[in-house]
Short mmCIF file of C-alpha atoms in Angstrom, two decimals:
data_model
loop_
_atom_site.label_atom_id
_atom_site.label_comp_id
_atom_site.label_asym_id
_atom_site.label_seq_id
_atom_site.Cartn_x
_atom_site.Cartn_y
_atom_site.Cartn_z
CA UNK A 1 0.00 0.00 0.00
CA UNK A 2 2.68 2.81 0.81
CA UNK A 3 4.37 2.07 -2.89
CA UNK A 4 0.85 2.95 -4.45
CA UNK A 5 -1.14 4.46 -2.06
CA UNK A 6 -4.51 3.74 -2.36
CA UNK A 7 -6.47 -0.01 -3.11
CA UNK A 8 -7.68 1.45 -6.70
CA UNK A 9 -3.71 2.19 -7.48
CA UNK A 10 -2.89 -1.36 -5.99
CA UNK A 11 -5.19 -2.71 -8.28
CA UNK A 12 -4.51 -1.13 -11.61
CA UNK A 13 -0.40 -1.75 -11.24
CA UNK A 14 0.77 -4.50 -13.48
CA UNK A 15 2.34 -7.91 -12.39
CA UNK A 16 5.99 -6.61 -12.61
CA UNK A 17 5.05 -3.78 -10.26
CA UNK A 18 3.73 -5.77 -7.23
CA UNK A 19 6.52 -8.30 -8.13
CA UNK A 20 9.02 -5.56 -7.12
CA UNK A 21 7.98 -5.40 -3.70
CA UNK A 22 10.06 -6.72 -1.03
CA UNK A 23 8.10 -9.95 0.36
CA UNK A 24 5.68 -9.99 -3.50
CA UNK A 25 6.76 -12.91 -5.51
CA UNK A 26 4.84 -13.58 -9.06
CA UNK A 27 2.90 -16.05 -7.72
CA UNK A 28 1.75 -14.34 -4.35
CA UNK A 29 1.36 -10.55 -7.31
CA UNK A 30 -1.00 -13.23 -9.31
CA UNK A 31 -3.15 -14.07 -6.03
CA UNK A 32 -3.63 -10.38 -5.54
CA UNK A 33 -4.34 -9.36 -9.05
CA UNK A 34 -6.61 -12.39 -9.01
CA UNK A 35 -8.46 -11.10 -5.76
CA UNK A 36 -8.62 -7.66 -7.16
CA UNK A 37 -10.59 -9.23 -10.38
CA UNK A 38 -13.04 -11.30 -8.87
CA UNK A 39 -13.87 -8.16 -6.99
CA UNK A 40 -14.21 -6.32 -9.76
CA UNK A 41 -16.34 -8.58 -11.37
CA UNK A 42 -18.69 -9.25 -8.28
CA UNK A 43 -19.47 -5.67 -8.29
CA UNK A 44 -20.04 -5.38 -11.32
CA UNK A 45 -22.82 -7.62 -11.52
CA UNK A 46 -26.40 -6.77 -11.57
CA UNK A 47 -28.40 -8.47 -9.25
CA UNK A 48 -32.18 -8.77 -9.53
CA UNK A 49 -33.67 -7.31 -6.06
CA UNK A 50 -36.26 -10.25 -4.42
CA UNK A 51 -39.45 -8.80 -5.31
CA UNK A 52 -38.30 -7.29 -8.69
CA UNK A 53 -39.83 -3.92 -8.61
CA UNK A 54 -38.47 -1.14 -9.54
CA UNK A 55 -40.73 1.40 -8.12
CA UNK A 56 -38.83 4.61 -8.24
CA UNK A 57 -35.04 6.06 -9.62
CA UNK A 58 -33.43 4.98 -6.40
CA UNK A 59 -33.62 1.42 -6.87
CA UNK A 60 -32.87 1.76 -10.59
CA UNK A 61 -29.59 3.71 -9.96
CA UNK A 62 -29.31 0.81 -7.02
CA UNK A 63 -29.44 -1.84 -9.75
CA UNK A 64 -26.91 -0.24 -12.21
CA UNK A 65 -24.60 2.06 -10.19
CA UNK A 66 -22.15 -1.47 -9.65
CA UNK A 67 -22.19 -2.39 -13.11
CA UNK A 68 -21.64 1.51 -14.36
CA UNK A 69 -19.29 2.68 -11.89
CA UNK A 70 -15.18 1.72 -13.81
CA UNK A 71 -16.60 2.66 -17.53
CA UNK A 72 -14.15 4.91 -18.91
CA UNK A 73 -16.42 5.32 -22.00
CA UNK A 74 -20.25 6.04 -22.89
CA UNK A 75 -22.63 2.93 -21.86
CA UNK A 76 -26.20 3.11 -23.27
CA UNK A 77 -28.46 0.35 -21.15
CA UNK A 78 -31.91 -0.16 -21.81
CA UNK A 79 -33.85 -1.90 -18.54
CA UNK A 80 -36.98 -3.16 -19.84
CA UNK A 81 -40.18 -3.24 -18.11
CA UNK A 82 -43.48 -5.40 -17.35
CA UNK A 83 -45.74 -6.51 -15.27
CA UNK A 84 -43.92 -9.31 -13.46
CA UNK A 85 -40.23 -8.52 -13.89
CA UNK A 86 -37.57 -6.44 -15.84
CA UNK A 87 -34.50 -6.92 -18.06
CA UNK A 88 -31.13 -5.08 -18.59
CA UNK A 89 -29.45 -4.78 -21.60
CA UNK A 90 -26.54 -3.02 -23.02
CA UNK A 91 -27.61 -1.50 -26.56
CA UNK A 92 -24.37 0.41 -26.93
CA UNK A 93 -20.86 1.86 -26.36
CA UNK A 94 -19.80 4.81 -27.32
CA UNK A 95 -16.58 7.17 -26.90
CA UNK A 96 -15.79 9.12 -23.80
CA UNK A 97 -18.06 11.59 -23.89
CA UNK A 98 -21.02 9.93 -26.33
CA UNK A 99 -22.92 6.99 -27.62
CA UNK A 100 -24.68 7.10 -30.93
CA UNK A 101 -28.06 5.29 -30.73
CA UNK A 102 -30.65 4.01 -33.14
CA UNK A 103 -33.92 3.80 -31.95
CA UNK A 104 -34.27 0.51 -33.77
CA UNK A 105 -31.91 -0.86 -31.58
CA UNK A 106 -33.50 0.20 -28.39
CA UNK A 107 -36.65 -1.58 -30.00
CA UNK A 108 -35.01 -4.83 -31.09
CA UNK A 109 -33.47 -4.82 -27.32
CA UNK A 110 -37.10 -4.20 -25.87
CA UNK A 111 -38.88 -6.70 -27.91
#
């Protein structure tokens, strides 16, 4: 921690770097990187809630913020609606600060 300072810095530094610290060997840097990625991709997934409604913004951005939060480019998500449940989908990526959409994509998604 006091070569990188923080867990996000820890995480993004490459084999070789965590090898070069006294007490790191590659195997031990692969355990961490390996911690560090099943992290990642545990909060990254969406999990339904229980009773799968989704009753107001707050739970929406509840359901999402995981899965949103390490994009470094424009995600376009469509989450669809009905009576008895919902589904997320991604639609699109864009660039850093934009995602071109056709609505016929959104529909195709929906359908």
């Amino acid at each position: 921690m006091s070569k990188f300072g923080s867990l996000q810095k820890l995480a993004e530094a490459s084999l070789e770097e965590m090898s070069e610290i006294k007490g790191i060997g590659p195997a031990k840097a692969a355990q961490i990187k390996a911690a560090f990625e099943i992290g990642r991709r545990l909060s990254t997934q969406i999990l339904p809630y229980k009773n799968k409604e989704l009753t107001d913004p707050k739970k929406v951005y509840e359901l999402v913020k995981s899965k949103l939060k390490d994009y470094h480019k424009e995600h376009f998500y469509i989450i669809s609606l009905n009576s008895r449940n919902y589904s997320v989908a991604e639609v699109s990526v864009g660039s850093l600060n934009s995602s071109i959409v056709h609505p016929r994509e959104v529909f195709a998604e929906a359908d």
